[in-house]
Amino acid sequence: MRLHKQDVFPGYMTQAIGFFKDQPAGQHILDLPAGNGKLTAALRDLGHTVTPADINLQKSDFVYADMTKRLPFDDETFDGAICLEGIEHVLNPFLLLGELIRVSKVGGHVVVSTPNIMNMWSRLQFLFTGTFYQFHPAQLHDYEPEEAVDRFHISPMSYHTMRYLGEYFGADVAEVRGDKAKRGFLAPLYMGIQVAGSFWSRSLYFSKKYEQYRERNARIHQQSNSWPAMTGRSIVMVFEKKRSTRVVPTDVFLSEDAVKAA
């Protein structure tokens, strides 16, 4: 990380700190990936107990944790978990979200941020190029499968995908936040597009065919059409764990020897 950015808190990090600032002090929070530890330090300043985890072990109190594998924590260990700009870097983001929820207590919160492929700028980019904002093949390096490297932005995750997975793993979306608007000067254009598509959007969510899910669909419509979801450079989703679950697939954690034996 460049020196002039080491002490800078980007918008998505500020949002995560702001959320836990409003929570009772003394919560035990998992910070993954912990990076250089500045988020951990900020949360500790708020009175929380934080377990920083990463593969880099940059600080002496870091716990080694690989986001592509089962996390080295028991079920329901933490009152909260934070994963900022990490889920898009792994081949199996579904597994990672399930693990973050698994290690959180019922009633706890999981805060996840990722580049927002649903913002208006990303929609325009996709319309004209077929690629999402911050996700295009030209920026990727060609690595061999066995190389243990950061493969960068390989897994675009939308609000809809993360909401569905959160529910599958036992958590509801409590809040949708965003950081600085991407190309905010185009706000009049964004608003025009949103208004122009509002009838089409409502016809999808409130069709009589889906009347049994009307309450759920109304919540999805409201969250996915909120200003943070429509404009934020990153989308910040706050999940609240509602129930214990053991549905995280265990076969993906098999060792090489177990795979060969199978």
Tab-separated table of C-alpha atoms in Angstrom:
chain	number	residue	atom	x	y	z
A	1	MET	CA	0.000	0.000	0.000
A	2	ARG	CA	1.289	3.457	-0.866
A	3	LEU	CA	2.446	5.449	2.160
A	4	HIS	CA	0.048	8.353	1.630
A	5	LYS	CA	-2.898	5.956	1.751
A	6	GLN	CA	-1.931	3.944	4.824
A	7	ASP	CA	-3.956	6.117	7.202
A	8	VAL	CA	-6.797	6.958	4.798
A	9	PHE	CA	-10.186	5.401	5.445
A	10	PRO	CA	-12.055	4.786	2.174
A	11	GLY	CA	-15.817	5.224	2.150
A	12	TYR	CA	-16.686	1.556	2.584
A	13	MET	CA	-14.416	1.357	5.640
A	14	THR	CA	-15.967	4.490	7.110
A	15	GLN	CA	-19.407	2.925	6.660
A	16	ALA	CA	-18.357	-0.241	8.507
A	17	ILE	CA	-16.845	1.763	11.352
A	18	GLY	CA	-19.978	3.910	11.498
A	19	PHE	CA	-22.207	0.868	11.811
A	20	PHE	CA	-20.276	-0.681	14.691
A	21	LYS	CA	-19.901	2.710	16.351
A	22	ASP	CA	-23.668	2.569	16.872
A	23	GLN	CA	-23.491	-0.927	18.389
A	24	PRO	CA	-22.867	-1.578	22.104
A	25	ALA	CA	-19.166	-1.507	22.986
A	26	GLY	CA	-17.393	-4.740	23.826
A	27	GLN	CA	-18.478	-6.779	20.840
A	28	HIS	CA	-16.113	-9.447	19.528
A	29	ILE	CA	-15.617	-8.734	15.826
A	30	LEU	CA	-13.789	-10.652	13.105
A	31	ASP	CA	-11.897	-8.414	10.650
A	32	LEU	CA	-11.152	-10.409	7.463
A	33	PRO	CA	-9.052	-9.607	5.483
A	34	ALA	CA	-7.346	-7.373	8.022
A	35	GLY	CA	-4.855	-5.838	5.561
A	36	ASN	CA	-2.572	-3.441	7.418
A	37	GLY	CA	-4.713	-3.487	10.549
A	38	LYS	CA	-6.084	0.058	10.461
A	39	LEU	CA	-9.732	-1.069	10.555
A	40	THR	CA	-8.937	-3.319	13.513
A	41	ALA	CA	-7.322	-0.400	15.330
A	42	ALA	CA	-10.309	1.879	14.647
A	43	LEU	CA	-12.765	-0.711	15.965
A	44	ARG	CA	-10.669	-1.262	19.080
A	45	ASP	CA	-10.723	2.490	19.673
A	46	LEU	CA	-14.527	2.173	19.802
A	47	GLY	CA	-14.218	-0.330	22.640
A	48	HIS	CA	-14.664	-3.532	20.657
A	49	THR	CA	-12.590	-6.701	20.870
A	50	VAL	CA	-11.296	-7.511	17.388
A	51	THR	CA	-9.709	-10.618	15.910
A	52	PRO	CA	-7.793	-9.581	12.775
A	53	ALA	CA	-7.353	-12.396	10.266
A	54	ASP	CA	-5.491	-12.563	6.969
A	55	ILE	CA	-2.934	-14.608	5.072
A	56	ASN	CA	-0.269	-11.892	5.333
A	57	LEU	CA	0.220	-11.935	9.135
A	58	GLN	CA	1.414	-8.325	8.910
A	59	LYS	CA	0.884	-7.781	12.639
A	60	SER	CA	1.824	-10.056	15.531
A	61	ASP	CA	-1.790	-10.536	16.645
A	62	PHE	CA	-3.086	-11.567	13.208
A	63	VAL	CA	-4.696	-14.999	12.895
A	64	TYR	CA	-3.913	-16.905	9.714
A	65	ALA	CA	-7.121	-17.357	7.720
A	66	ASP	CA	-7.475	-18.182	4.034
A	67	MET	CA	-10.707	-16.770	2.569
A	68	THR	CA	-10.800	-19.597	0.026
A	69	LYS	CA	-11.019	-22.251	2.749
A	70	ARG	CA	-12.954	-23.064	5.897
A	71	LEU	CA	-12.230	-20.364	8.472
A	72	PRO	CA	-10.322	-21.532	11.586
A	73	PHE	CA	-13.082	-20.528	14.006
A	74	ASP	CA	-15.901	-22.421	15.690
A	75	ASP	CA	-19.551	-21.804	14.885
A	76	GLU	CA	-21.002	-18.633	16.415
A	77	THR	CA	-17.695	-17.338	17.790
A	78	PHE	CA	-18.154	-13.649	16.978
A	79	ASP	CA	-20.738	-10.949	17.667
A	80	GLY	CA	-19.944	-9.516	14.243
A	81	ALA	CA	-17.769	-10.000	11.179
A	82	ILE	CA	-16.448	-7.575	8.590
A	83	CYS	CA	-15.191	-8.409	5.100
A	84	LEU	CA	-14.395	-5.299	3.054
A	85	GLU	CA	-13.436	-5.525	-0.624
A	86	GLY	CA	-12.467	-9.160	-0.273
A	87	ILE	CA	-15.337	-11.312	-1.512
A	88	GLU	CA	-14.744	-10.343	-5.161
A	89	HIS	CA	-11.161	-11.679	-4.970
A	90	VAL	CA	-12.024	-15.346	-4.357
A	91	LEU	CA	-13.136	-18.125	-6.680
A	92	ASN	CA	-15.920	-19.222	-4.340
A	93	PRO	CA	-17.554	-16.089	-2.891
A	94	PHE	CA	-20.603	-18.147	-1.910
A	95	LEU	CA	-18.498	-20.207	0.465
A	96	LEU	CA	-16.880	-17.107	1.992
A	97	LEU	CA	-20.192	-15.437	2.786
A	98	GLY	CA	-21.475	-18.675	4.294
A	99	GLU	CA	-18.377	-18.919	6.478
A	100	LEU	CA	-18.699	-15.330	7.702
A	101	ILE	CA	-22.276	-16.044	8.740
A	102	ARG	CA	-21.395	-19.437	10.242
A	103	VAL	CA	-18.820	-17.978	12.649
A	104	SER	CA	-21.180	-15.158	13.722
A	105	LYS	CA	-23.657	-15.511	16.571
A	106	VAL	CA	-27.401	-15.427	16.055
A	107	GLY	CA	-28.366	-11.772	16.342
A	108	GLY	CA	-24.896	-10.696	15.220
A	109	HIS	CA	-24.069	-8.669	12.137
A	110	VAL	CA	-21.926	-9.373	9.093
A	111	VAL	CA	-20.784	-6.353	7.075
A	112	VAL	CA	-19.615	-7.040	3.523
A	113	SER	CA	-18.506	-4.524	0.914
A	114	THR	CA	-17.661	-5.121	-2.738
A	115	PRO	CA	-17.407	-3.029	-5.914
A	116	ASN	CA	-20.967	-2.141	-6.859
A	117	ILE	CA	-21.788	-3.684	-10.229
A	118	MET	CA	-25.364	-2.439	-9.910
A	119	ASN	CA	-24.584	1.269	-9.776
A	120	MET	CA	-25.698	3.360	-12.729
A	121	TRP	CA	-22.178	3.839	-14.050
A	122	SER	CA	-21.628	0.069	-14.075
A	123	ARG	CA	-24.940	-0.402	-15.892
A	124	LEU	CA	-23.853	2.058	-18.565
A	125	GLN	CA	-20.454	0.371	-18.826
A	126	PHE	CA	-22.125	-3.011	-19.256
A	127	LEU	CA	-24.515	-1.633	-21.867
A	128	PHE	CA	-21.685	-0.361	-24.050
A	129	THR	CA	-18.853	-2.809	-23.280
A	130	GLY	CA	-20.384	-5.979	-21.830
A	131	THR	CA	-18.196	-5.603	-18.726
A	132	PHE	CA	-19.040	-4.461	-15.197
A	133	TYR	CA	-17.423	-1.559	-13.358
A	134	GLN	CA	-14.099	-2.774	-11.872
A	135	PHE	CA	-14.510	-6.158	-13.562
A	136	HIS	CA	-12.961	-6.563	-16.987
A	137	PRO	CA	-10.587	-9.239	-18.269
A	138	ALA	CA	-7.873	-6.840	-19.453
A	139	GLN	CA	-6.870	-6.061	-15.860
A	140	LEU	CA	-6.362	-9.694	-14.830
A	141	HIS	CA	-3.102	-11.654	-14.802
A	142	ASP	CA	-3.007	-15.229	-16.045
A	143	TYR	CA	-2.082	-17.405	-13.070
A	144	GLU	CA	-1.840	-21.155	-12.842
A	145	PRO	CA	-4.507	-22.837	-10.666
A	146	GLU	CA	-1.988	-23.890	-8.001
A	147	GLU	CA	-0.534	-20.391	-7.520
A	148	ALA	CA	-1.452	-18.895	-4.143
A	149	VAL	CA	-1.919	-15.309	-5.290
A	150	ASP	CA	-4.489	-12.536	-5.188
A	151	ARG	CA	-6.337	-13.006	-8.465
A	152	PHE	CA	-7.912	-9.550	-8.110
A	153	HIS	CA	-11.539	-8.876	-9.146
A	154	ILE	CA	-12.750	-12.204	-10.477
A	155	SER	CA	-16.172	-12.629	-8.812
A	156	PRO	CA	-18.674	-9.804	-9.376
A	157	MET	CA	-21.331	-9.899	-6.654
A	158	SER	CA	-24.617	-8.036	-6.938
A	159	TYR	CA	-27.007	-7.019	-4.172
A	160	HIS	CA	-29.435	-9.686	-5.393
A	161	THR	CA	-26.878	-12.503	-5.263
A	162	MET	CA	-25.623	-11.571	-1.809
A	163	ARG	CA	-29.141	-11.088	-0.446
A	164	TYR	CA	-30.172	-14.547	-1.641
A	165	LEU	CA	-27.038	-16.179	-0.231
A	166	GLY	CA	-27.405	-14.370	3.072
A	167	GLU	CA	-30.939	-15.706	3.443
A	168	TYR	CA	-29.801	-19.179	2.422
A	169	PHE	CA	-27.151	-19.145	5.154
A	170	GLY	CA	-29.538	-17.773	7.775
A	171	ALA	CA	-29.163	-13.985	7.628
A	172	ASP	CA	-31.377	-11.108	6.478
A	173	VAL	CA	-30.215	-7.860	4.898
A	174	ALA	CA	-30.632	-5.302	7.685
A	175	GLU	CA	-29.158	-2.327	5.810
A	176	VAL	CA	-27.763	-1.362	2.432
A	177	ARG	CA	-25.118	1.339	2.471
A	178	GLY	CA	-22.766	2.821	-0.072
A	179	ASP	CA	-19.709	4.997	-0.272
A	180	LYS	CA	-19.023	7.924	-2.603
A	181	ALA	CA	-21.230	7.989	-5.701
A	182	LYS	CA	-19.483	6.806	-8.851
A	183	ARG	CA	-19.452	9.702	-11.334
A	184	GLY	CA	-21.753	11.647	-9.032
A	185	PHE	CA	-21.871	14.576	-11.449
A	186	LEU	CA	-24.107	12.386	-13.624
A	187	ALA	CA	-26.786	12.285	-10.905
A	188	PRO	CA	-29.436	13.965	-13.134
A	189	LEU	CA	-28.871	11.264	-15.761
A	190	TYR	CA	-29.021	8.516	-13.139
A	191	MET	CA	-32.279	9.857	-11.746
A	192	GLY	CA	-33.736	10.057	-15.244
A	193	ILE	CA	-32.842	6.436	-15.940
A	194	GLN	CA	-34.312	5.351	-12.611
A	195	VAL	CA	-37.575	7.186	-13.250
A	196	ALA	CA	-37.772	5.875	-16.824
A	197	GLY	CA	-37.374	2.302	-15.613
A	198	SER	CA	-39.559	2.541	-12.521
A	199	PHE	CA	-42.697	1.103	-14.148
A	200	TRP	CA	-40.761	-1.822	-15.631
A	201	SER	CA	-39.061	-2.425	-12.285
A	202	ARG	CA	-42.311	-2.394	-10.312
A	203	SER	CA	-43.960	-4.716	-12.808
A	204	LEU	CA	-41.239	-7.276	-12.090
A	205	TYR	CA	-41.423	-7.098	-8.314
A	206	PHE	CA	-45.153	-6.675	-7.824
A	207	SER	CA	-46.592	-8.993	-10.446
A	208	LYS	CA	-49.655	-10.901	-9.244
A	209	LYS	CA	-47.769	-14.086	-10.118
A	210	TYR	CA	-45.563	-13.463	-7.070
A	211	GLU	CA	-48.255	-12.263	-4.669
A	212	GLN	CA	-47.201	-14.793	-2.020
A	213	TYR	CA	-43.800	-13.043	-1.816
A	214	ARG	CA	-45.130	-9.498	-1.936
A	215	GLU	CA	-43.700	-8.397	1.425
A	216	ARG	CA	-40.284	-9.862	0.659
A	217	ASN	CA	-40.269	-8.455	-2.865
A	218	ALA	CA	-41.228	-4.992	-1.612
A	219	ARG	CA	-38.201	-5.051	0.702
A	220	ILE	CA	-35.926	-6.193	-2.136
A	221	HIS	CA	-37.291	-3.499	-4.443
A	222	GLN	CA	-36.739	-0.788	-1.838
A	223	GLN	CA	-33.190	-1.856	-0.990
A	224	SER	CA	-32.017	-2.488	-4.549
A	225	ASN	CA	-33.409	0.845	-5.742
A	226	SER	CA	-32.019	2.873	-2.848
A	227	TRP	CA	-29.577	5.674	-3.645
A	228	PRO	CA	-26.553	3.806	-2.159
A	229	ALA	CA	-27.297	0.747	-4.294
A	230	MET	CA	-27.881	2.821	-7.417
A	231	THR	CA	-24.825	5.088	-7.176
A	232	GLY	CA	-22.229	3.899	-4.630
A	233	ARG	CA	-18.777	2.916	-5.900
A	234	SER	CA	-18.962	0.055	-3.424
A	235	ILE	CA	-22.075	-1.493	-1.973
A	236	VAL	CA	-21.957	-2.160	1.767
A	237	MET	CA	-24.425	-4.791	2.948
A	238	VAL	CA	-25.203	-5.380	6.612
A	239	PHE	CA	-26.577	-8.845	7.368
A	240	GLU	CA	-28.222	-9.843	10.628
A	241	LYS	CA	-27.978	-13.527	11.469
A	242	LYS	CA	-31.431	-14.914	12.269
A	243	ARG	CA	-30.801	-18.598	12.721
A	244	SER	CA	-28.061	-21.172	13.126
A	245	THR	CA	-27.236	-23.084	9.996
A	246	ARG	CA	-24.860	-25.827	8.965
A	247	VAL	CA	-25.571	-25.707	5.254
A	248	VAL	CA	-22.076	-24.577	4.261
A	249	PRO	CA	-20.917	-27.350	1.891
A	250	THR	CA	-18.159	-29.348	3.541
A	251	ASP	CA	-16.947	-31.148	0.425
A	252	VAL	CA	-15.075	-28.052	-0.754
A	253	PHE	CA	-12.841	-28.337	2.304
A	254	LEU	CA	-11.577	-31.801	1.494
A	255	SER	CA	-7.819	-32.154	1.545
A	256	GLU	CA	-5.923	-33.187	-1.581
A	257	ASP	CA	-5.457	-36.666	-0.113
A	258	ALA	CA	-9.201	-36.982	0.514
A	259	VAL	CA	-9.936	-35.851	-3.010
A	260	LYS	CA	-7.512	-38.421	-4.435
A	261	ALA	CA	-9.040	-41.120	-2.243
A	262	ALA	CA	-12.503	-40.225	-3.481
